[in-house]
Coordinates of C-alpha atoms and ligand atoms in Angstrom, one line a residue:
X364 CA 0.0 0.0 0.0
X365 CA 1.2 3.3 -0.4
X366 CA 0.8 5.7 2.0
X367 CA 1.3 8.4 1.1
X368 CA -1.3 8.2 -1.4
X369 CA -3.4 7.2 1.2
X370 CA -2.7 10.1 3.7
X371 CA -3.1 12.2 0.6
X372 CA -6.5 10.7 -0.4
X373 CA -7.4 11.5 3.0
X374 CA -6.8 14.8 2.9
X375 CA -8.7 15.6 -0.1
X376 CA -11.6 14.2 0.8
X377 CA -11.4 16.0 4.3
X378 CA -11.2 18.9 2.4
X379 CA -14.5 18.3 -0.3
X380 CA -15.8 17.1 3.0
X381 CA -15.8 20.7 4.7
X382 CA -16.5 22.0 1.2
X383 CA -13.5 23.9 0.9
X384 CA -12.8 21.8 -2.6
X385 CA -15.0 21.3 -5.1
X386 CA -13.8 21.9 -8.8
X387 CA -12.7 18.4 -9.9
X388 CA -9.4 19.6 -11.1
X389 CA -8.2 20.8 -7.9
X390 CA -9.7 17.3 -5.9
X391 CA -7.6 15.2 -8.5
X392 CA -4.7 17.9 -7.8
X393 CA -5.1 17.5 -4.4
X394 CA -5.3 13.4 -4.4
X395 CA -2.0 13.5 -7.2
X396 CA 0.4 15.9 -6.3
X397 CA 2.5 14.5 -3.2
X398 CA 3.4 17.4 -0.6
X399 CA 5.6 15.4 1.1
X400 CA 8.3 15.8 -1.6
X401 CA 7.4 19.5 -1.4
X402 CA 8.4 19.4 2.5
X403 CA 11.8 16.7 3.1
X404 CA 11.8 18.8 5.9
X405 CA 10.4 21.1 7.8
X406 CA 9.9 22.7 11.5
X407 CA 6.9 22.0 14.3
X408 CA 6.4 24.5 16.9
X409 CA 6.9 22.9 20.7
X410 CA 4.9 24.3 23.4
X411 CA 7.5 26.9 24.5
X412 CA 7.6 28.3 20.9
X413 CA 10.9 26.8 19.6
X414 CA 11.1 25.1 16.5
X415 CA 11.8 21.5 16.7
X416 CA 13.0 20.3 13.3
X417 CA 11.2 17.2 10.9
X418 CA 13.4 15.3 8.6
X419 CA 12.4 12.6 6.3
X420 CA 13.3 9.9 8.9
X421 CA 11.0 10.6 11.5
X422 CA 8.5 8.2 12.3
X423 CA 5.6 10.5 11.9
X424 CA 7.1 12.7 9.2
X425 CA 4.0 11.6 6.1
X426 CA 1.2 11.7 8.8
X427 CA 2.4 15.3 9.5
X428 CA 3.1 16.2 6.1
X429 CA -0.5 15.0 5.5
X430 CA -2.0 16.7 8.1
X431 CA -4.1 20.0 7.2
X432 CA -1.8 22.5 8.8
X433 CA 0.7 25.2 8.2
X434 CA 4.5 24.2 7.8
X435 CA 6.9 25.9 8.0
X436 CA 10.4 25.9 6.0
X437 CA 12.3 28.4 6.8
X438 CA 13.1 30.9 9.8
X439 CA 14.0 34.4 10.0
X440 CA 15.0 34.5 6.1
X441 CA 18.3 32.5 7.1
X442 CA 18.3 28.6 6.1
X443 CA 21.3 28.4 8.8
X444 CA 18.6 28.4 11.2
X445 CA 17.7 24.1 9.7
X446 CA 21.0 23.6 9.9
X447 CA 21.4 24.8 13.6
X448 CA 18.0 23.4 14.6
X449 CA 19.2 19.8 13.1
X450 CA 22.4 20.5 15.6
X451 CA 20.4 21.8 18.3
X452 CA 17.4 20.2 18.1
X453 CA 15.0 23.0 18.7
X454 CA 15.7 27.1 17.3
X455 CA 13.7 30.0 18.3
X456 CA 12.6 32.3 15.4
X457 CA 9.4 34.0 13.2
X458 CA 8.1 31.9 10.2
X459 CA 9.4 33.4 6.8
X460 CA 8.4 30.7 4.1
X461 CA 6.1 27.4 4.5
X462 CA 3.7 25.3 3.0
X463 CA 0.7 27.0 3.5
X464 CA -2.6 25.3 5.4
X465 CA -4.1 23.2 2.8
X466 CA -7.7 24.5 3.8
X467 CA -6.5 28.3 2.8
X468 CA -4.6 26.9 -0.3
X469 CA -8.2 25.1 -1.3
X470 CA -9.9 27.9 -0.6
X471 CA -7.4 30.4 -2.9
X472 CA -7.4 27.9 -5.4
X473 CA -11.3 27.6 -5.6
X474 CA -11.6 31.7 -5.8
X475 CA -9.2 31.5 -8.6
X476 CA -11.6 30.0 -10.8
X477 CA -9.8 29.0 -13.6
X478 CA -10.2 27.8 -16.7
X479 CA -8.5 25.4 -19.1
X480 CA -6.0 27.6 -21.3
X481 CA -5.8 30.6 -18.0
X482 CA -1.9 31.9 -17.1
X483 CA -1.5 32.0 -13.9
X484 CA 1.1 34.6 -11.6
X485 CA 1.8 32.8 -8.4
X486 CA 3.5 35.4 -5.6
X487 CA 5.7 33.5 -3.1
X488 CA 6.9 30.5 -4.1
X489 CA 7.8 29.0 -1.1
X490 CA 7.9 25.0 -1.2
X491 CA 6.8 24.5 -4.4
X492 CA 3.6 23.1 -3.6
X493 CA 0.7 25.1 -4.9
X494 CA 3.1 25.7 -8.1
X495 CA 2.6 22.2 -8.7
X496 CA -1.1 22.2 -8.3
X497 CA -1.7 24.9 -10.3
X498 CA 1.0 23.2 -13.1
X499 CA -1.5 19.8 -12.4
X500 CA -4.5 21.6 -13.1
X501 CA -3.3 24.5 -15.9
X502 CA 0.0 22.7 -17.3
X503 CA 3.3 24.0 -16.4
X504 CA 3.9 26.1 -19.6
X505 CA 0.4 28.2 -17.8
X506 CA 2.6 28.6 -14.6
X507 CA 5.0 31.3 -13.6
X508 CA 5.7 31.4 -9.8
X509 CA 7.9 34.2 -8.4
X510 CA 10.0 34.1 -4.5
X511 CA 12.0 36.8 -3.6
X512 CA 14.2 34.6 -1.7
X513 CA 16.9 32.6 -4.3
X514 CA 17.3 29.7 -1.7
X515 CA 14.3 29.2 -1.5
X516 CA 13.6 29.3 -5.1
X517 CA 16.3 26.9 -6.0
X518 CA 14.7 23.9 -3.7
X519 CA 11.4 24.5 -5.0
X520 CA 12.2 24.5 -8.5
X521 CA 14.3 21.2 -7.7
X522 CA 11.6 19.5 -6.0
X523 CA 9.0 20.8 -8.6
X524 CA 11.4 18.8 -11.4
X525 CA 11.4 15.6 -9.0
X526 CA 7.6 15.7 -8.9
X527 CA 7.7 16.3 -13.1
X528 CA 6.8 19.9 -13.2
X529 CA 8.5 22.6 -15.1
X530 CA 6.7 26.1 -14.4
X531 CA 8.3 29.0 -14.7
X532 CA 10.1 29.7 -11.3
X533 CA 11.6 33.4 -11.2
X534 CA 13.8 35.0 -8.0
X535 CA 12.8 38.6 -7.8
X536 CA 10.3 41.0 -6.0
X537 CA 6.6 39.3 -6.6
X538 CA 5.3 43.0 -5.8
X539 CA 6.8 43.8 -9.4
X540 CA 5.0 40.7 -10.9
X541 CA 7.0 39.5 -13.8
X542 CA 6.1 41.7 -17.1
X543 CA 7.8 39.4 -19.7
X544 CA 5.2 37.0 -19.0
X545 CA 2.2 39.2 -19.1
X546 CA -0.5 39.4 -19.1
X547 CA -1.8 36.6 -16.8
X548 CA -5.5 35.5 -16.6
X549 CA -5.4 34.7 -12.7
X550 CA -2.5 36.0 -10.1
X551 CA -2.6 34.7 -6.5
X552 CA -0.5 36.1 -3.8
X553 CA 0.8 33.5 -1.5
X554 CA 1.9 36.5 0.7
X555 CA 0.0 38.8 2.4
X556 CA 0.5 42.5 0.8
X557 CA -0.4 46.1 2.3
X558 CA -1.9 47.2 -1.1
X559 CA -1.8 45.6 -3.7
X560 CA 1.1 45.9 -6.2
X561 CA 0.5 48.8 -9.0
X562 CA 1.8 46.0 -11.1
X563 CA -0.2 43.3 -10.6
X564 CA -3.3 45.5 -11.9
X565 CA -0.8 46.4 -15.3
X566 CA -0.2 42.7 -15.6
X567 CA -3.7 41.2 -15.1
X568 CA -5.6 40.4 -18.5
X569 CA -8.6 42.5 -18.6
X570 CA -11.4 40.5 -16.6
X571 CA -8.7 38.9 -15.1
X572 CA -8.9 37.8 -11.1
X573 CA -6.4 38.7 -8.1
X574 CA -6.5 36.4 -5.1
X575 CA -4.6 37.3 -2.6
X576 CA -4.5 38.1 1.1
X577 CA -3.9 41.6 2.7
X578 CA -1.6 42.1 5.2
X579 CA -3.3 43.9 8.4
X580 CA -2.6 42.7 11.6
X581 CA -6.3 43.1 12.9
X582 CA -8.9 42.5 10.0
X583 CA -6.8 40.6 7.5
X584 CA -8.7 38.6 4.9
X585 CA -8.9 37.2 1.3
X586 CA -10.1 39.1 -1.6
X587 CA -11.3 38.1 -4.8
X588 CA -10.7 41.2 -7.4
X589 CA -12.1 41.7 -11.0
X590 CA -9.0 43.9 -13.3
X591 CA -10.6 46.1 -15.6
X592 CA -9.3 49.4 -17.2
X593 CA -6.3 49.9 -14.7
X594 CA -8.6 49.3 -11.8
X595 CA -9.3 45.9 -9.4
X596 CA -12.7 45.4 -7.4
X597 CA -14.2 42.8 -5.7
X598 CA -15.1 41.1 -2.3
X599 CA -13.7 40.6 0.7
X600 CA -14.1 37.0 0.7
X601 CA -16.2 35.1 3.6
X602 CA -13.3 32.7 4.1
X603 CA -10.7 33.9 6.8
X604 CA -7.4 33.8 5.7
X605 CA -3.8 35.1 7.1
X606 CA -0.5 34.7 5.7
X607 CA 3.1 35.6 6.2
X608 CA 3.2 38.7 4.8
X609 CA 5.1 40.4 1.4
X610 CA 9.1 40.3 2.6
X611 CA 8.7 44.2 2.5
X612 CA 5.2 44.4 4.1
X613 CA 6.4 43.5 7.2
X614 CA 6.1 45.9 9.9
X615 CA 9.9 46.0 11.6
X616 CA 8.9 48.7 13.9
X617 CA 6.1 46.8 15.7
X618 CA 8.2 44.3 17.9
X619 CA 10.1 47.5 19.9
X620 CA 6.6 49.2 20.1
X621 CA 4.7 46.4 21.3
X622 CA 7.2 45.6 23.9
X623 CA 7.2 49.1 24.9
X624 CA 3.5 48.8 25.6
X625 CA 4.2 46.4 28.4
X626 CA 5.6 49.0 30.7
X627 CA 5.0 52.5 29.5
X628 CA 3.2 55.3 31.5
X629 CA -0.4 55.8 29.9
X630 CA -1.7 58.7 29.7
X631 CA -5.5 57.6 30.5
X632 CA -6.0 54.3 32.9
X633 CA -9.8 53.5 32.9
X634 CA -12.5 50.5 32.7
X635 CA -13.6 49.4 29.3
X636 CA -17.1 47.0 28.5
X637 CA -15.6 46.1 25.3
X638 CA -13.9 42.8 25.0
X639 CA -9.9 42.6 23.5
X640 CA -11.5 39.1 22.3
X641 CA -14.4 40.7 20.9
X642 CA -12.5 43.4 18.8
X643 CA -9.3 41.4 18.1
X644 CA -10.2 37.7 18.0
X645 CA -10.4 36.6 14.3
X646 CA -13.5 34.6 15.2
X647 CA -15.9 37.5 16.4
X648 CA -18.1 38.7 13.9
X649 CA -17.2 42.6 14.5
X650 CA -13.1 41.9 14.5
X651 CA -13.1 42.7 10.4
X652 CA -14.8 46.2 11.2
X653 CA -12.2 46.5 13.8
X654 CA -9.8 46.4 11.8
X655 CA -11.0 49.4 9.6
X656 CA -10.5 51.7 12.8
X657 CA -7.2 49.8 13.4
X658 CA -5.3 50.8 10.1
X659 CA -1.7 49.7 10.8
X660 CA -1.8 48.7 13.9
X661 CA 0.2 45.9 15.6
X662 CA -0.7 43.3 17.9
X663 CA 0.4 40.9 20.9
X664 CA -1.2 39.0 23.2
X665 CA -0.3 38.4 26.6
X666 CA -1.5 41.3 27.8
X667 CA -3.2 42.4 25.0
X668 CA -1.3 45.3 23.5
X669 CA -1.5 47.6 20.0
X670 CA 1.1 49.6 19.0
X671 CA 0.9 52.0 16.1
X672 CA 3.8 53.7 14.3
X673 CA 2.7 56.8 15.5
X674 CA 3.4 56.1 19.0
X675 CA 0.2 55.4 20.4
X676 CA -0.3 52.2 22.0
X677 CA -3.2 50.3 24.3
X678 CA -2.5 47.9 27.2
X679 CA -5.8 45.7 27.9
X680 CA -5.8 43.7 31.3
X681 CA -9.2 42.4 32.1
X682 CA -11.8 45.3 32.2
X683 CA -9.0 48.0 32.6
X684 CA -7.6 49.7 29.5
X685 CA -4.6 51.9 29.3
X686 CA -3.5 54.3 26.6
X687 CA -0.8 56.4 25.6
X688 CA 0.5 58.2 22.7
X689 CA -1.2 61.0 19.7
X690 CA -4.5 58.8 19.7
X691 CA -6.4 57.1 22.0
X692 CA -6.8 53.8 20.0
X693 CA -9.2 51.7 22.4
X694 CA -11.4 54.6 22.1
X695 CA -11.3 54.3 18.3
X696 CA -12.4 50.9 18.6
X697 CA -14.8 51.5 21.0
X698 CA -16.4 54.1 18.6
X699 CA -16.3 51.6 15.6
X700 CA -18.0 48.9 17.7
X701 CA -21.1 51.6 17.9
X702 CA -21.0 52.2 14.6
X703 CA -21.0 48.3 13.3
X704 CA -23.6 48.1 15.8
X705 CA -25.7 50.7 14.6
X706 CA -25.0 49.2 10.7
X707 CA -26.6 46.0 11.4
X708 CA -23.3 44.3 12.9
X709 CA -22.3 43.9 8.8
X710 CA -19.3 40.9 8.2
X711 CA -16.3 41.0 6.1
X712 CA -18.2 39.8 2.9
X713 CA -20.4 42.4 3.2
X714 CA -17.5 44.4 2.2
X715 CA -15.7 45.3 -1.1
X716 CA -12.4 46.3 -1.8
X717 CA -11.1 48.2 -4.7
X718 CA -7.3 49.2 -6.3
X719 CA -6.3 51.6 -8.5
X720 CA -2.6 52.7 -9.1
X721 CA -3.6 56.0 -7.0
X722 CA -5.7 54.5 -4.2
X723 CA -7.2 51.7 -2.6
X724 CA -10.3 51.4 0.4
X725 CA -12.8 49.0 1.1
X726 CA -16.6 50.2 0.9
X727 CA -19.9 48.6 2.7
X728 CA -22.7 47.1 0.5
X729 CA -25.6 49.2 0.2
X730 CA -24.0 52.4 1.8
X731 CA -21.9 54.9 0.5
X732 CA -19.3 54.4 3.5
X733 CA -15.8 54.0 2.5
X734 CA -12.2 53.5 4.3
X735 CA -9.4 54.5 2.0
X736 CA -6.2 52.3 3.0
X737 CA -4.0 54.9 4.6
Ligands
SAM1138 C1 3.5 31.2 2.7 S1 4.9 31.1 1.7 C2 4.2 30.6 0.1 C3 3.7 29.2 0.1 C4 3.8 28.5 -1.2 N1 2.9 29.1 -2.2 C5 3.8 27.0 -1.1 O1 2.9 26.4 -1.8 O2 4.6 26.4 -0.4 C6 5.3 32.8 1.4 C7 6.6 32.9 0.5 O3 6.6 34.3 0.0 C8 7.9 34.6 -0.2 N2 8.0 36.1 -0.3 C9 8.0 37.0 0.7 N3 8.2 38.3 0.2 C10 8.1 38.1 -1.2 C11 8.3 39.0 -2.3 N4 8.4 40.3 -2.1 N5 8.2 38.5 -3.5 C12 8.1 37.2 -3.8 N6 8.0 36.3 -2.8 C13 8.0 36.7 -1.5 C14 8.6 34.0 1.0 O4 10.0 33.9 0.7 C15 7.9 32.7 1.2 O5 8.6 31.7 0.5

């Protein structure tokens, strides 16, 4: 028996079964295209956060690869950090590239909707994996995949030749797409962005789609966009999803901030009737609109602190909310809970999102309410 194709088979139908898969083409991608030669290795987070590292020879290494979960490849942007971890046996460190969830991957995939003949732009490369569904599904000569990291690049490409796949694999900045290959009927960002790229919208065929998932700390969430004339719009999609975010999306300044947060002075000290879960947990219904009041702002847990570039910052312990810095940020939230109230408590599909070179906001169905991305 093999069992990895068992595992595998498993998995799909785990997937159809939650009815995150349903186009053929990606179930038969899905049951085909083994992951675990996409991930020889990879790293499993122990309870105190260190990264234990997963070869090839561990006992459970297929049942792991098979499982529907995250994993993660690389560390920091530094591949020392394997080697070390393989020494060590367990590395601290922040996730820089990975095999995505399959559930998110399924869900991207199915919001691509593609067609026989479509070219498709994949942004981050990572293992190689969803390259070689898309190349199952499309044909490689449809595929060009773009990571900005070489390394990373290199081992994907090589594991995308062991698994018979030849798309075209490109080491460069994915927020510049890749213009000799334009235009592209579908591009999918594998990394979460800011805004989305200026040239992504020059490089989309006209009624072309652009998946992808935008980088905001509170609020993040898939979108689904329509490129027409210059200009991308389309829905925030009902499906969660969060990713590592764009190599130059990431927010360097938030880790100081944050742990400033822990001990600074506030500048107001009061009781609060509003919930850090209910504004910040991705599971509440109002943590989407949150995020439209919470523009580029940072979060930790533990207490529960934001941190904006500005300086201002909230500490939440229990009912008690401090604040310091230009705004009062909790009180922003606060405000924004009234107002989703008062709007009929709308969700994250109810909302649209919309890119042009100059500007990008999301608007609310059926009002003329808009919040431009700062
Ligand atoms: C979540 S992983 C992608 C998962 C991948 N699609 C797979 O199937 O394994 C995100 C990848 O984005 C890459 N990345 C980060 N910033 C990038 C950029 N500016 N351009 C292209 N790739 C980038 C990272 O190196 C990382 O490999």
């Amino acid at each position: 028996m093999d069992v990895a194709a068992d595992l595998r088979a498993r998995l799909a139908e785990s997937l159809v079964a939650a009815r995150v898969l349903r186009d053929p083409r990606w179930v038969e991608a899905f049951r085909q295209v083994p992951r675990h030669v996409f991930l020889p290795g990879f790293f499993v987070q122990r309870p105190d956060g260190a990264w234990a590292p997963v070869t090839a020879e561990h006992p459970d290494h297929l049942a792991l690869v098979y499982r529907d979960e995250v994993r993660v490849t690389q560390l920091d942007n530094d591949d020392r950090a394997w080697q070390q971890a393989l020494a060590t046996g367990a590395v601290p460190g922040v996730p820089t590239s990975s095999s995505s969830m399959p559930t998110i991957m399924a869900i991207m995939l199915e919001a691509l909707a593609v067609a026989p003949g479509d070219r498709v732009l994949e942004i981050g490369t990572g293992t190689g994996y969803n390259a070689a569904l898309l190349c199952h599904a499309l044909g490689e000569e449809r595929v060009t995949s773009i990571d900005v990291d070489p390394g990373v690049l290199a081992r994907a490409e090589a594991r995308l030749t062991a698994a018979g796949h030849h798309p075209t694999c490109v080491a460069g900045d994915g927020a510049l797409g890749y213009p000799s290959r334009a235009p592209y009927d579908r591009v999918l960002g594998t990394c979460a962005v800011s805004r989305v790229p200026v040239p992504w919208l020059e490089q989309t065929a006209p009624g072309g789609l652009i998946v992808t998932t935008l980088n905001r700390p509170v609020g993040a969430g898939l979108v689904r966009l329509t490129v027409r004339d210059g200009r991308a719009t389309g829905r925030v999609l009902v499906e969660d999803g969060r990713f590592m975010p764009l190599r130059a999306h990431r927010q360097a300044w938030a880790e100081e901030a944050l742990s400033a947060a822990l001990t600074a002075e506030p500048t107001t000290s009061r009781t609060t009737l509003l919930s850090s879960r209910t504004a910040l947990d991705p599971a509440s219904p109002f943590e989407f609109f949150a995020g439209l009041a919470l523009a580029e702002v940072a979060v930790a847990g533990d207490p529960v602190r934001l941190a904006h570039a500005d300086g201002s910052w909230v500490r939440h312990r229990g009912a008690v909310v401090d604040q310091g810095g230009p705004r009062a940020l909790w009180d922003l939230v606060e405000d924004a809970y009234r107002q989703w109230r008062a709007l009929g408590r709308p969700r994250r599909h109810q909302f649209t999102f919309t890119a042009t070179p100059t500007s990008q906001h999301f608007a609310l169905d059926g009002t003329t309410l808009t919040w431009p991305l700062p």
